[in-house]
Structure formats: structure tokens, C-alpha cells
Short mmCIF file of C-alpha atoms (C1' of nucleotides) in Angstrom, two decimals:
data_model
loop_
_atom_site.label_atom_id
_atom_site.label_comp_id
_atom_site.label_asym_id
_atom_site.label_seq_id
_atom_site.Cartn_x
_atom_site.Cartn_y
_atom_site.Cartn_z
CA MET A 1 -0.15 0.24 0.38
CA THR A 2 3.32 2.55 0.10
CA HIS A 3 4.33 3.21 -2.64
CA LYS A 4 7.50 3.80 -4.63
CA TYR A 5 6.92 7.55 -5.20
CA GLN A 6 5.35 7.69 -1.49
CA SER A 7 8.38 7.53 0.23
CA ILE A 8 11.16 9.15 -1.73
CA SER A 9 7.96 12.11 -1.61
CA LEU A 10 7.90 11.56 2.20
CA GLU A 11 11.99 10.94 2.33
CA ILE A 12 12.40 14.11 0.18
CA GLU A 13 10.24 16.26 1.52
CA GLN A 14 11.97 14.89 5.45
CA LYS A 15 15.26 16.17 4.26
CA ILE A 16 13.75 19.65 2.86
CA MET A 17 12.74 20.48 6.87
CA ASN A 18 16.31 18.81 7.90
CA GLY A 19 17.49 21.65 6.07
CA HIS A 20 19.04 19.48 4.21
CA TYR A 21 19.43 20.63 1.07
CA ASN A 22 20.14 24.24 2.83
CA ASN A 23 24.57 24.10 1.40
CA THR A 24 23.50 23.73 -2.38
CA GLY A 25 21.68 26.51 -3.08
CA ASN A 26 18.67 25.72 -1.92
CA LYS A 27 18.47 23.67 -4.91
CA LEU A 28 17.54 19.65 -4.76
CA PRO A 29 19.19 17.73 -6.76
CA THR A 30 18.98 17.40 -10.39
CA GLU A 31 16.81 14.77 -11.71
CA GLU A 32 18.56 12.69 -13.43
CA ASP A 33 20.36 12.59 -10.13
CA LEU A 34 17.51 12.37 -8.24
CA VAL A 35 16.52 9.04 -10.39
CA ASN A 36 20.76 6.86 -9.79
CA GLU A 37 20.00 8.05 -6.09
CA TYR A 38 16.19 6.23 -5.42
CA GLY A 39 16.93 3.72 -8.42
CA VAL A 40 13.90 3.98 -10.07
CA SER A 41 13.02 5.74 -13.08
CA ARG A 42 12.55 9.50 -13.97
CA ASN A 43 8.80 8.80 -13.99
CA THR A 44 9.26 7.75 -10.57
CA ILE A 45 10.45 10.80 -9.46
CA ARG A 46 8.73 13.05 -11.50
CA LYS A 47 5.35 11.79 -9.06
CA ALA A 48 7.30 12.47 -6.26
CA ILE A 49 8.65 15.88 -6.88
CA ASP A 50 4.38 16.90 -8.23
CA THR A 51 3.37 16.11 -5.21
CA LEU A 52 5.43 18.09 -2.74
CA VAL A 53 5.04 20.54 -6.40
CA LYS A 54 1.53 20.38 -4.71
CA LYS A 55 1.94 21.71 -1.57
CA GLY A 56 4.36 23.83 -2.07
CA PHE A 57 7.40 23.93 -0.95
CA ILE A 58 9.21 23.43 -3.97
CA MET A 59 9.99 25.41 -7.18
CA PRO A 60 10.27 23.00 -10.24
CA VAL A 61 12.18 26.11 -13.68
CA GLN A 62 12.82 24.46 -16.76
CA GLY A 63 16.65 24.64 -17.95
CA SER A 64 17.66 25.84 -13.96
CA GLY A 65 16.61 23.61 -11.65
CA MET A 66 14.12 22.78 -8.58
CA PHE A 67 14.04 25.90 -6.19
CA ILE A 68 12.98 24.83 -2.56
CA ARG A 69 10.66 28.10 -1.84
CA ASP A 70 10.53 29.79 1.10
CA VAL A 71 10.28 28.76 4.21
CA SER A 72 8.94 31.97 5.78
CA MET A 73 4.93 31.92 4.57
CA LYS A 74 5.71 28.08 6.18
CA ASN A 75 6.64 29.31 9.40
CA SER A 76 4.42 31.35 10.11
CA ASN A 77 2.09 28.19 11.88
CA ALA A 78 -0.09 29.19 9.46
CA ILE A 79 -2.24 26.00 8.76
CA ASN A 80 -0.94 24.69 5.40
CA LEU A 81 -4.83 23.99 3.56
CA GLU A 82 -2.92 21.35 1.31
CA ASN A 83 -1.27 19.41 4.25
CA PHE A 84 -4.31 19.72 6.68
CA ARG A 85 -5.69 16.85 8.24
CA GLY A 86 -6.85 17.54 11.38
CA LEU A 87 -5.32 19.60 14.59
CA THR A 88 -3.69 16.97 16.31
CA ALA A 89 -1.24 16.05 12.60
CA ASP A 90 -1.09 19.96 12.37
CA TYR A 91 0.12 20.91 15.35
CA GLN A 92 1.87 16.91 15.87
CA TYR A 93 4.01 19.82 18.21
CA SER A 94 1.74 21.37 19.79
CA LYS A 95 -0.22 20.56 23.66
CA ILE A 96 -3.36 19.86 22.23
CA GLU A 97 -5.88 20.27 24.89
CA THR A 98 -9.87 19.18 24.09
CA LYS A 99 -13.25 20.19 25.46
CA LEU A 100 -15.69 17.68 25.00
CA LEU A 101 -18.95 19.83 25.21
CA GLU A 102 -21.62 17.90 23.50
CA PHE A 103 -21.76 14.33 21.99
CA GLN A 104 -25.27 12.53 21.27
CA GLU A 105 -26.51 10.36 18.02
CA VAL A 106 -28.44 12.00 16.37
CA LYS A 107 -31.55 12.06 13.56
CA ALA A 108 -30.68 13.52 10.27
CA THR A 109 -32.16 16.49 9.73
CA LYS A 110 -33.13 17.34 5.46
CA LYS A 111 -30.73 19.72 5.73
CA ILE A 112 -27.86 17.73 6.68
CA ALA A 113 -29.42 14.92 5.36
CA GLU A 114 -28.85 17.18 1.87
CA ILE A 115 -25.56 18.39 3.20
CA MET A 116 -24.28 15.11 3.65
CA GLN A 117 -26.29 12.80 0.97
CA CYS A 118 -27.73 10.77 2.63
CA ASN A 119 -31.48 10.06 4.35
CA VAL A 120 -33.55 12.40 6.21
CA GLY A 121 -33.58 10.33 9.70
CA ASP A 122 -30.07 8.76 9.11
CA ASP A 123 -28.43 7.78 12.87
CA LEU A 124 -25.24 10.38 13.37
CA TYR A 125 -23.41 12.01 15.38
CA PHE A 126 -22.71 14.92 17.17
CA ILE A 127 -20.27 15.94 18.91
CA ASN A 128 -19.23 20.05 19.98
CA ARG A 129 -15.45 20.03 20.99
CA LEU A 130 -13.71 23.39 21.78
CA ARG A 131 -10.16 22.60 20.85
CA ILE A 132 -7.71 24.26 22.99
CA ILE A 133 -3.17 24.14 21.55
CA ASP A 134 -0.37 25.20 24.30
CA GLY A 135 -2.90 26.74 26.95
CA LYS A 136 -4.98 29.16 24.87
CA LYS A 137 -8.59 28.25 23.43
CA TRP A 138 -8.65 27.94 19.62
CA VAL A 139 -11.03 26.40 18.07
CA VAL A 140 -15.04 25.05 18.69
CA GLU A 141 -15.64 22.57 15.86
CA TYR A 142 -19.45 21.08 15.91
CA SER A 143 -19.52 17.50 13.97
CA TYR A 144 -21.46 15.52 11.80
CA TYR A 145 -20.71 11.33 11.37
CA ASN A 146 -22.22 9.24 9.67
CA LYS A 147 -22.35 6.56 11.73
CA GLN A 148 -23.23 3.98 9.06
CA TYR A 149 -19.40 4.47 7.28
CA ILE A 150 -18.53 5.45 11.53
CA PRO A 151 -20.35 2.79 12.99
CA PHE A 152 -18.66 3.49 17.03
CA LEU A 153 -17.02 6.50 18.92
CA ASN A 154 -16.58 7.20 22.35
CA LYS A 155 -15.05 9.73 24.27
CA GLU A 156 -11.44 8.35 24.16
CA ILE A 157 -11.91 8.49 20.09
CA ILE A 158 -13.45 11.96 20.12
CA ASN A 159 -10.33 13.36 22.54
CA ASN A 160 -7.47 12.20 20.81
CA SER A 161 -8.16 12.33 16.36
CA ILE A 162 -11.06 11.06 14.90
CA TYR A 163 -9.23 11.13 11.58
CA ASN A 164 -6.85 8.55 13.61
CA TYR A 165 -9.25 6.17 14.17
CA ILE A 166 -10.98 6.34 10.86
CA GLN A 167 -7.61 5.77 9.24
CA GLN A 168 -6.25 3.00 11.76
CA ALA A 169 -8.70 1.87 13.73
CA LEU A 170 -11.76 1.30 10.95
CA LYS A 171 -8.47 1.40 7.89
CA LYS A 172 -10.81 3.82 5.78
CA GLN A 173 -8.94 5.97 3.70
CA ILE A 174 -10.00 9.57 3.84
CA GLY A 175 -10.11 10.62 -0.28
CA TYR A 176 -11.41 14.43 -0.26
CA VAL A 177 -12.30 17.36 2.23
CA ASP A 178 -14.70 20.72 0.87
CA ARG A 179 -14.13 23.77 2.67
CA ILE A 180 -16.00 26.59 2.25
CA ILE A 181 -13.26 29.48 4.51
CA GLU A 182 -15.53 32.52 5.23
CA ALA A 183 -15.45 35.66 7.83
CA GLY A 184 -18.50 35.91 10.44
CA PRO A 185 -19.41 37.60 13.81
CA LEU A 186 -19.16 35.19 16.92
CA ASN A 187 -22.65 34.48 18.05
CA GLU A 188 -22.71 34.56 22.38
CA LYS A 189 -22.36 31.15 22.93
CA ASP A 190 -18.64 31.03 20.73
CA ALA A 191 -17.47 34.14 22.37
CA LYS A 192 -18.04 33.16 25.80
CA LEU A 193 -15.53 29.51 24.14
CA LEU A 194 -12.89 31.05 22.71
CA GLY A 195 -13.18 33.78 24.94
CA LEU A 196 -13.74 36.50 22.82
CA GLU A 197 -16.74 38.91 22.91
CA VAL A 198 -19.60 38.70 20.51
CA GLY A 199 -19.92 40.15 17.37
CA ASP A 200 -15.69 40.15 17.38
CA PRO A 201 -14.44 38.22 14.35
CA ALA A 202 -14.34 34.29 14.00
CA LEU A 203 -12.21 32.81 10.55
CA ILE A 204 -15.09 30.38 9.90
CA SER A 205 -14.85 27.12 8.38
CA THR A 206 -17.25 24.70 6.43
CA ASN A 207 -15.88 21.03 5.54
CA LYS A 208 -17.23 17.65 4.20
CA SER A 209 -14.91 14.53 5.00
CA MET A 210 -15.07 12.16 1.90
CA PHE A 211 -13.46 8.37 1.61
CA LYS A 212 -11.41 7.73 -0.85
CA SER A 213 -14.73 6.10 -3.09
CA GLY A 214 -16.70 9.39 -2.64
CA GLU A 215 -18.68 8.36 1.01
CA ILE A 216 -19.37 12.06 3.02
CA PHE A 217 -18.21 10.70 6.62
CA ASP A 218 -18.50 14.55 7.96
CA TYR A 219 -19.63 17.52 7.97
CA SER A 220 -18.79 20.19 10.25
CA ILE A 221 -18.34 24.00 11.13
CA ASP A 222 -15.24 24.89 12.82
CA VAL A 223 -15.16 28.34 14.37
CA HIS A 224 -11.82 29.92 14.82
CA ASN A 225 -10.33 31.91 16.77
CA TYR A 226 -9.29 34.68 15.21
CA LYS A 227 -6.01 35.85 17.17
CA TYR A 228 -4.34 32.39 16.83
CA THR A 229 -5.97 30.39 13.21
CA LYS A 230 -4.47 32.04 9.94
CA PHE A 231 -4.62 29.56 6.34
CA LEU A 232 -1.90 29.00 4.18
CA LYS A 233 -2.36 28.53 0.79
CA LEU A 234 0.63 27.72 -2.20
CA SER A 235 -0.95 27.83 -5.27
CA ASN A 236 0.85 26.80 -8.35
CA LEU A 237 -1.16 28.39 -11.71
CA LEU A 238 1.26 25.30 -14.13
CA MET B 1 2.78 27.00 -26.44
CA THR B 2 0.21 25.60 -25.93
CA HIS B 3 0.10 21.50 -24.78
CA LYS B 4 -2.33 18.08 -25.39
CA TYR B 5 -3.15 17.91 -22.64
CA GLN B 6 -3.52 22.26 -21.23
CA SER B 7 -5.79 21.88 -24.97
CA ILE B 8 -7.33 18.42 -23.52
CA SER B 9 -8.20 19.75 -20.04
CA LEU B 10 -9.91 22.79 -20.71
CA GLU B 11 -11.94 21.17 -23.23
CA ILE B 12 -12.91 18.27 -21.09
CA GLU B 13 -13.71 20.93 -18.04
CA GLN B 14 -15.70 23.20 -20.43
CA LYS B 15 -17.39 20.30 -20.70
CA ILE B 16 -18.21 19.72 -17.33
CA MET B 17 -19.63 22.64 -17.37
CA ASN B 18 -22.56 22.89 -20.40
CA GLY B 19 -23.51 19.95 -18.09
CA HIS B 20 -22.11 17.71 -21.07
CA TYR B 21 -22.00 14.68 -19.15
CA ASN B 22 -25.42 14.48 -16.99
CA ASN B 23 -26.73 12.00 -19.08
CA THR B 24 -23.97 9.57 -18.96
CA GLY B 25 -24.11 9.10 -14.97
CA ASN B 26 -22.34 12.56 -13.85
CA LYS B 27 -19.08 10.09 -14.80
CA LEU B 28 -16.37 10.78 -17.41
CA PRO B 29 -16.00 8.62 -20.56
CA THR B 30 -13.54 6.05 -19.88
CA GLU B 31 -9.38 6.63 -20.29
CA GLU B 32 -9.73 4.66 -23.30
CA ASP B 33 -12.76 6.57 -24.89
CA LEU B 34 -10.75 9.10 -24.25
CA VAL B 35 -7.29 8.30 -25.79
CA ASN B 36 -9.31 7.61 -29.25
CA GLU B 37 -11.78 10.43 -28.48
CA TYR B 38 -8.41 12.68 -28.32
CA GLY B 39 -5.86 10.76 -30.44
CA VAL B 40 -3.19 10.89 -27.81
CA SER B 41 -1.39 8.77 -25.07
CA ARG B 42 -2.93 7.83 -22.60
CA ASN B 43 -0.49 9.84 -20.16
CA THR B 44 -1.57 12.33 -22.21
CA ILE B 45 -5.59 12.10 -21.04
CA ARG B 46 -4.12 11.17 -17.75
CA LYS B 47 -2.20 14.61 -17.29
CA ALA B 48 -5.40 16.25 -19.11
CA ILE B 49 -7.47 14.60 -15.71
CA ASP B 50 -4.67 15.69 -13.21
CA THR B 51 -5.29 19.12 -13.53
CA LEU B 52 -9.22 18.67 -13.02
CA VAL B 53 -8.19 16.28 -9.87
CA LYS B 54 -5.98 19.40 -8.52
CA LYS B 55 -8.95 21.81 -9.64
CA GLY B 56 -11.89 19.99 -8.11
CA PHE B 57 -13.44 19.09 -10.94
CA ILE B 58 -13.38 15.51 -10.93
CA MET B 59 -12.91 12.11 -8.66
CA PRO B 60 -11.53 9.43 -10.18
CA VAL B 61 -12.46 6.11 -8.64
CA GLN B 62 -10.19 2.79 -9.37
CA GLY B 63 -11.94 0.60 -10.59
CA SER B 64 -14.53 2.14 -11.66
CA GLY B 65 -14.44 5.28 -12.65
CA MET B 66 -13.80 9.39 -12.80
CA PHE B 67 -16.77 10.77 -11.24
CA ILE B 68 -18.18 15.11 -11.39
CA ARG B 69 -18.55 16.52 -8.46
CA ASP B 70 -20.89 17.31 -6.66
CA VAL B 71 -21.42 21.31 -7.72
CA SER B 72 -24.00 22.66 -5.11
CA MET B 73 -20.22 24.18 -2.70
CA LYS B 74 -19.43 24.84 -6.07
CA ASN B 75 -22.31 27.04 -6.70
CA SER B 76 -22.32 28.48 -3.84
CA ASN B 77 -20.07 31.24 -5.52
CA ALA B 78 -17.33 31.15 -3.41
CA ILE B 79 -14.20 31.57 -4.65
CA ASN B 80 -12.14 27.33 -5.87
CA LEU B 81 -8.73 28.96 -4.24
CA GLU B 82 -7.56 26.08 -7.13
CA ASN B 83 -8.37 28.87 -9.70
CA PHE B 84 -7.45 32.19 -8.66
CA ARG B 85 -6.21 34.31 -11.03
CA GLY B 86 -7.76 37.57 -10.26
CA LEU B 87 -11.06 39.03 -9.72
CA THR B 88 -11.73 39.83 -12.82
CA ALA B 89 -11.32 36.09 -13.49
CA ASP B 90 -13.04 34.70 -11.72
CA TYR B 91 -16.81 37.70 -11.37
CA GLN B 92 -16.46 37.28 -15.21
CA TYR B 93 -20.11 37.08 -15.32
CA SER B 94 -20.31 39.39 -12.92
CA LYS B 95 -19.99 43.34 -13.37
CA ILE B 96 -16.54 45.10 -11.54
CA GLU B 97 -16.59 48.59 -11.25
CA THR B 98 -12.56 49.66 -10.14
CA LYS B 99 -12.78 53.04 -7.44
CA LEU B 100 -8.92 53.77 -7.34
CA LEU B 101 -8.61 56.29 -4.02
CA GLU B 102 -4.53 56.16 -4.72
CA PHE B 103 -1.92 55.01 -6.95
CA GLN B 104 1.88 56.37 -6.67
CA GLU B 105 5.24 55.13 -6.92
CA VAL B 106 6.61 54.85 -3.42
CA LYS B 107 9.91 52.76 -2.54
CA ALA B 108 10.50 49.37 -1.10
CA THR B 109 11.09 49.82 2.50
CA LYS B 110 12.53 47.34 4.77
CA LYS B 111 9.91 45.48 6.04
CA ILE B 112 8.94 45.44 1.66
CA ALA B 113 12.02 44.60 0.61
CA GLU B 114 12.65 41.16 2.85
CA ILE B 115 8.77 40.58 2.19
CA MET B 116 9.33 41.33 -1.85
CA GLN B 117 12.78 40.12 -1.51
CA CYS B 118 14.57 42.75 -3.65
CA ASN B 119 16.54 46.43 -2.00
CA VAL B 120 15.08 47.98 0.44
CA GLY B 121 14.48 51.31 -1.91
CA ASP B 122 14.08 49.91 -5.58
CA ASP B 123 10.90 51.73 -6.73
CA LEU B 124 7.60 49.80 -6.81
CA TYR B 125 4.08 50.90 -7.65
CA PHE B 126 1.25 51.64 -4.54
CA ILE B 127 -2.09 50.92 -5.53
CA ASN B 128 -4.98 51.20 -3.42
CA ARG B 129 -8.37 50.15 -5.35
CA LEU B 130 -12.13 49.55 -4.29
CA ARG B 131 -13.89 46.37 -6.19
CA ILE B 132 -17.25 46.74 -6.37
CA ILE B 133 -18.67 43.04 -7.96
CA ASP B 134 -22.34 43.41 -9.15
CA GLY B 135 -22.73 46.79 -7.06
CA LYS B 136 -21.76 45.56 -4.06
CA LYS B 137 -18.36 46.77 -2.12
CA TRP B 138 -16.49 43.47 -2.11
CA VAL B 139 -13.21 44.42 -1.05
CA VAL B 140 -9.88 47.29 -1.11
CA GLU B 141 -6.91 46.23 -2.67
CA TYR B 142 -3.60 47.27 -1.01
CA SER B 143 -1.02 46.73 -3.59
CA TYR B 144 3.01 46.68 -4.17
CA TYR B 145 4.22 46.36 -7.43
CA ASN B 146 8.21 45.92 -8.58
CA LYS B 147 8.82 48.00 -10.50
CA GLN B 148 12.24 45.99 -12.16
CA TYR B 149 9.47 43.39 -13.33
CA ILE B 150 6.17 46.03 -13.74
CA PRO B 151 7.71 49.15 -15.86
CA PHE B 152 4.72 50.42 -16.74
CA LEU B 153 0.59 50.55 -15.05
CA ASN B 154 -1.53 53.97 -15.65
CA LYS B 155 -5.38 53.74 -14.70
CA GLU B 156 -6.62 52.16 -17.60
CA ILE B 157 -5.07 49.13 -16.96
CA ILE B 158 -5.09 49.53 -12.34
CA ASN B 159 -9.20 50.24 -13.89
CA ASN B 160 -8.99 46.82 -15.37
CA SER B 161 -7.34 43.12 -14.16
CA ILE B 162 -3.45 44.20 -13.58
CA TYR B 163 -3.07 39.73 -13.67
CA ASN B 164 -3.50 40.41 -17.75
CA TYR B 165 -1.31 42.68 -18.43
CA ILE B 166 1.26 41.39 -17.29
CA GLN B 167 0.33 38.13 -19.07
CA GLN B 168 -0.24 39.21 -22.21
CA ALA B 169 1.01 42.64 -22.41
CA LEU B 170 4.28 41.15 -20.77
CA LYS B 171 4.24 37.89 -21.60
CA LYS B 172 4.90 37.29 -18.68
CA GLN B 173 3.78 33.70 -17.13
CA ILE B 174 2.52 33.71 -13.21
CA GLY B 175 3.99 30.52 -12.07
CA TYR B 176 3.04 31.09 -7.92
CA VAL B 177 0.77 32.60 -5.32
CA ASP B 178 0.82 32.66 -1.66
CA ARG B 179 -1.63 33.54 0.00
CA ILE B 180 -2.29 33.85 4.10
CA ILE B 181 -6.25 34.03 4.61
CA GLU B 182 -7.16 34.53 8.28
CA ALA B 183 -10.09 36.89 9.81
CA GLY B 184 -9.40 40.66 11.61
CA PRO B 185 -11.89 43.77 13.02
CA LEU B 186 -11.65 45.74 10.52
CA ASN B 187 -10.40 49.79 10.49
CA GLU B 188 -11.94 52.99 10.41
CA LYS B 189 -11.18 53.83 6.71
CA ASP B 190 -12.04 49.76 4.75
CA ALA B 191 -14.88 49.66 7.25
CA LYS B 192 -16.29 52.90 5.69
CA LEU B 193 -15.36 51.84 2.44
CA LEU B 194 -17.39 48.15 2.83
CA GLY B 195 -20.28 50.27 3.83
CA LEU B 196 -19.80 47.82 7.94
CA GLU B 197 -19.25 49.08 10.72
CA VAL B 198 -15.35 49.63 12.97
CA GLY B 199 -14.23 46.30 14.47
CA ASP B 200 -16.74 44.15 11.82
CA PRO B 201 -15.14 40.72 10.81
CA ALA B 202 -13.30 40.69 7.61
CA LEU B 203 -11.32 37.76 6.01
CA ILE B 204 -7.86 38.73 5.38
CA SER B 205 -5.78 37.67 2.37
CA THR B 206 -2.02 39.01 1.51
CA ASN B 207 -0.72 37.23 -1.09
CA LYS B 208 2.60 36.92 -3.28
CA SER B 209 2.45 36.82 -6.25
CA MET B 210 5.24 35.07 -8.03
CA PHE B 211 7.00 34.84 -11.96
CA LYS B 212 7.31 30.72 -12.92
CA SER B 213 10.68 32.06 -13.08
CA GLY B 214 9.81 32.87 -8.95
CA GLU B 215 10.29 36.63 -8.83
CA ILE B 216 7.83 38.61 -6.09
CA PHE B 217 6.26 40.79 -9.06
CA ASP B 218 3.50 41.67 -6.45
CA TYR B 219 2.87 41.46 -2.69
CA SER B 220 -1.61 42.61 -1.61
CA ILE B 221 -3.69 42.91 1.07
CA ASP B 222 -7.06 42.10 0.17
CA VAL B 223 -9.82 43.03 3.28
CA HIS B 224 -12.63 41.94 1.74
CA ASN B 225 -16.63 42.46 2.83
CA TYR B 226 -17.38 39.14 4.96
CA LYS B 227 -20.55 39.27 4.02
CA TYR B 228 -19.53 38.34 0.63
CA THR B 229 -16.65 36.85 0.00
CA LYS B 230 -16.62 33.18 0.37
CA PHE B 231 -12.90 31.29 -0.19
CA LEU B 232 -13.46 27.19 -1.81
CA LYS B 233 -10.66 24.96 -1.80
CA LEU B 234 -11.74 21.81 -2.24
CA SER B 235 -8.61 19.08 -1.55
CA ASN B 236 -7.59 15.17 -2.52
CA LEU B 237 -5.71 14.06 -0.30
CA LEU B 238 -4.61 11.31 -2.53
"C1'" DT C 1 -19.51 -16.61 -2.81
"C1'" DA C 2 -16.47 -16.44 -6.51
"C1'" DT C 3 -14.53 -15.58 -11.53
"C1'" DA C 4 -14.07 -12.06 -15.07
"C1'" DA C 5 -13.59 -8.64 -16.69
"C1'" DT C 6 -13.55 -3.20 -16.31
"C1'" DT C 7 -10.87 0.69 -15.09
"C1'" DT C 8 -7.62 3.67 -12.84
"C1'" DG C 9 -2.73 3.30 -10.81
"C1'" DT C 10 1.90 2.93 -10.27
"C1'" DC C 11 6.48 2.12 -13.42
"C1'" DC C 12 9.51 1.28 -16.48
"C1'" DG C 13 11.93 3.57 -20.80
"C1'" DT C 14 12.47 6.55 -24.50
"C1'" DA C 15 12.34 10.41 -27.93
"C1'" DT C 16 12.28 14.72 -28.08
"C1'" DG C 17 11.01 20.35 -27.06
"C1'" DT C 18 11.87 23.74 -24.38
"C1'" DA C 19 14.16 27.70 -21.19
"C1'" DT C 20 18.28 27.81 -18.76
"C1'" DA C 21 23.01 28.53 -17.27
"C1'" DT D 1 27.03 28.59 -29.44
"C1'" DT D 2 26.56 24.39 -26.46
"C1'" DA D 3 24.96 21.88 -22.61
"C1'" DT D 4 21.91 21.22 -19.12
"C1'" DA D 5 17.63 20.01 -17.48
"C1'" DC D 6 12.67 20.19 -16.54
"C1'" DA D 7 8.14 19.58 -19.85
"C1'" DT D 8 5.74 16.71 -22.84
"C1'" DA D 9 4.67 13.25 -25.29
"C1'" DC D 10 5.23 8.09 -27.06
"C1'" DG D 11 4.12 3.57 -25.82
"C1'" DG D 12 3.95 -1.02 -22.31
"C1'" DA D 13 3.73 -4.01 -18.92
"C1'" DC D 14 1.79 -4.98 -15.00
"C1'" DA D 15 -1.33 -4.05 -10.17
"C1'" DA D 16 -5.17 -3.51 -7.03
"C1'" DA D 17 -10.04 -1.70 -6.58
"C1'" DT D 18 -14.77 -1.61 -8.52
"C1'" DT D 19 -18.23 -3.68 -11.34
"C1'" DA D 20 -20.75 -7.17 -13.74
"C1'" DT D 21 -21.13 -12.18 -14.62
#
DNA sequence: TATAATTTGTCCGTATGTATA
DNA sequence: TTATACATACGGACAAATTAT
């Protein structure tokens, strides 16, 4: 299940992060060198590189080489939208606390059923959590999980990473995440939870998560503390 | 300069938008069919498809087919972060007005020089615009352009699309855009311009644009009216 | 339930084009 | 001008997931 291009991509990414290429003019070895180093075809190297380009780590310039992109923005502790795999993965070097505010089974309303492409009345888990990172009240999350795909959840799983549970215990591959990002005024409840004032700005992300095979298993609304959360989008238009 | 995979990708994208595949179960033809239809190799078809997957238009499922993704979120008139090529391109079917508030040449300060990777004192254009879409005060833009790369700008260009000018008149290819997205309270000036109240939420995007060859030609801050602007991010984690 | 056919995914090799140094 | 290095495009073989039989 782990392919050549995946492990090569990961290894190069780690080398970039380690500063392994800092003394080579912030350039990666040429494709030919990588072909020899890893003993694979040029296509495979290019596929490995592709994912790093997508993530915004490198900038290939035809005729010149593959340059490691400036990490100043990456270091601004913004969440890279290309990398996003849940708070637990994104802030793996920080202390994450979770306050479980609500956890219950509910039936899909017409509106939710439409969004999650399930039937009205289907069983869902509803979860409301406050996430605290390094002592800072970071985000209030409202999530619905389709019980048809996530048949069991408990407080322990919820207090850790639901995404890890899905991937490791359920052995399901998360394929797609659709996310709408907007700003809006905080309501009383969220303001109180985040330690802010009513009407203060919030960075709101509304998300739909799908398995590789397309089924929507999660719909969630994340109300972020505007003082902490930033999203980073590294686009390449080529 | 236009490659096979590019024109094929564009054609398929237009067919998706036209609803051309609606009666085929929202599925694209198989790769083999596309190979025959366009008379190119399978690799070329896959490369064309790749860009559409990246843009979030289609969801390939191994063994099953390539499904056109639900456009409900796309139709929420949010700006697709994967597509972004400036307001003029994104809202090509809307009426865009531009109020030029400030346009002058300035010298790069230490802070700006660091961001734009140029020298302190380098010549820059500074532009402050209010953009009105379909009569709605949409966004206040503060932009710096490096004169070294964009040697000439005038009011006419500014009132239309600077990006179009760069690509068509200067024949430069835009390669990368780094963008940080956050929320924050409106200051007095921006609130007034957007017809909102001081302290109201704003969706703020801070951008760095680079040519294909890496030079930073633009640094800008966009203060969006939270009532109108939404960003859409369609991720595939595969 | 098991098998075969279909369809996308990975990987290889090669040749030629194009931008940069 | 020449060499370097990435980009495009072709072709083929086999693997893996899904669907149909």
C-alpha cells in the first residue's frame, strides 16, 4: 500500500525540512541524480516531486533546477490548506487539549441529509468540542459523523484524533475534503468559549469529508479564534 | 506554447460546465475512450485529467470511473482557491467596478523589501483600490508592484485587470501565488469603504505573486467584505 | 460466493521539445 | 552556441479496486 513515489516524496520532504539541501543553493538534486539515488525511473521521481510542488515545498524551473521555496510563510504557523489532516496532525508538536461539550446520537434533518447525501432520519453522531492549543482557546468544532460509515465513537477517541481513528482502526482512506472559508461575527456561545466578545470576528471553516470512494462521512463547522488561526494556500498556476 | 494536455483539459472542463456529461451518470468517459476520442496517449489523457482533479472538478475511483464532483459547493459563488486568477477572471460574468483611491510610486521600505525580496529603496508602484461587484462593495485592495518587473502601469490598466496586462502585454507567466487567509476586525477606513462598521469582521488575504521563474512581482493585502466573499478549497488527499 | 471483465493506479523506458545557464 | 535540466508525449506491462457475470 506504500508506493515508491510516496516514500521518495516523504523522504525528500523530510530532507527539505531538515535543511539537508541548504548548502546546495536551496536546490534539489537534478532529476537524473534523483533517478540514480533512488534507483527508479524518471517518471517516478517526477511523480514524487509533483506532490511536493502541490504542497508548495518546491518550485521547479525549466532549464535551471528545482528550488526549495522560501519557508518564511510556512513558518508563520499558519495551517497549510494543502496539508490539512486535522488539528492533531497539524499541531503535532504542541499540546492539544480537547473539551468535549456535547456528544450524542441524532437523526439527520432534511438540511443535514442533503449536505451529507444521506437519508432523512439516518443515524449520526453529533459532537461539539472546544480545542485548546498550548493553553490557547483555538477553535470550537461542531461535527456530524454518519454512523453508517463511522459505526462507533467514544469519548476517548473523540478526545484524541477522530481522523487517526478512521484511518488506523477503521482502515478507511480519507480521499477528499471540501472546505468553505469565510469570516463572520461571533455569537454569544462561541465568543464565551473562545474568550472573546460577541460580534468579534471569527474565521469559519465549513467542511465536508469524503472517503476515497466518495461517501461523505463528516460534515463540520469550525469556528476559529481569529487571533490564532491562519490558513496558508500555496498555489502553483502551472 | 499550448500543449495537448492543456487544450484537452480545457475542453473537458468546459464540457463538465456545460453539463455535457450529465446523462452519463455524471461520469467521464473511460481513459481508453478519451485516448481514442482525442487521439493521444493514455499518459497525456491522465495528465489532462490531473489538472481537473487538482481543481476539484472530478474524482477518479480506481476500478470504477471518473466521477464529476458535486457542484453544490462550487455554486455557492465562493472563489475556488485552486482557480484564482484575480477578481476579473473569477467574476467574469458579473459587473466589476473599480474605484482607484491611490496610485503612486514609492520606495521599498525595509519591511516590504524583505517580503518582496528586493532591495530597500527599490521603485514600487503602490495601488489602493475598492472593487465593487454587481453594485456590492466587495474588497479593498492594497498592492505593491515591483517596477523592475512591471515597468509601466497606468490608470486604464489598473481599472481593468493588472493580471491580464501582465500576461498579455508583458507576456509574463504567473507561476506561483502564496496566500495567507485570516479574519480580523475592520479599521475605520476599510469599514467606511465597505459600508460596514468599525470592528466588524473582515476576511483578509495577504498575497505574494511570483513569475514562473520565481521573482516576486506583487505583494498585496485584500480586505474582503465578510458578507460576500467566501473561499472554496477542494482538497484531494490522495 | 467466486471469477472474469472493466477501469484506474503505478512503474518502466525512450524520444524530443524548450527554457536556462 | 552548447550543454544542462525540466517538460511534453509516446508506448507498454502489470497491479489493485470495482463491477458485472
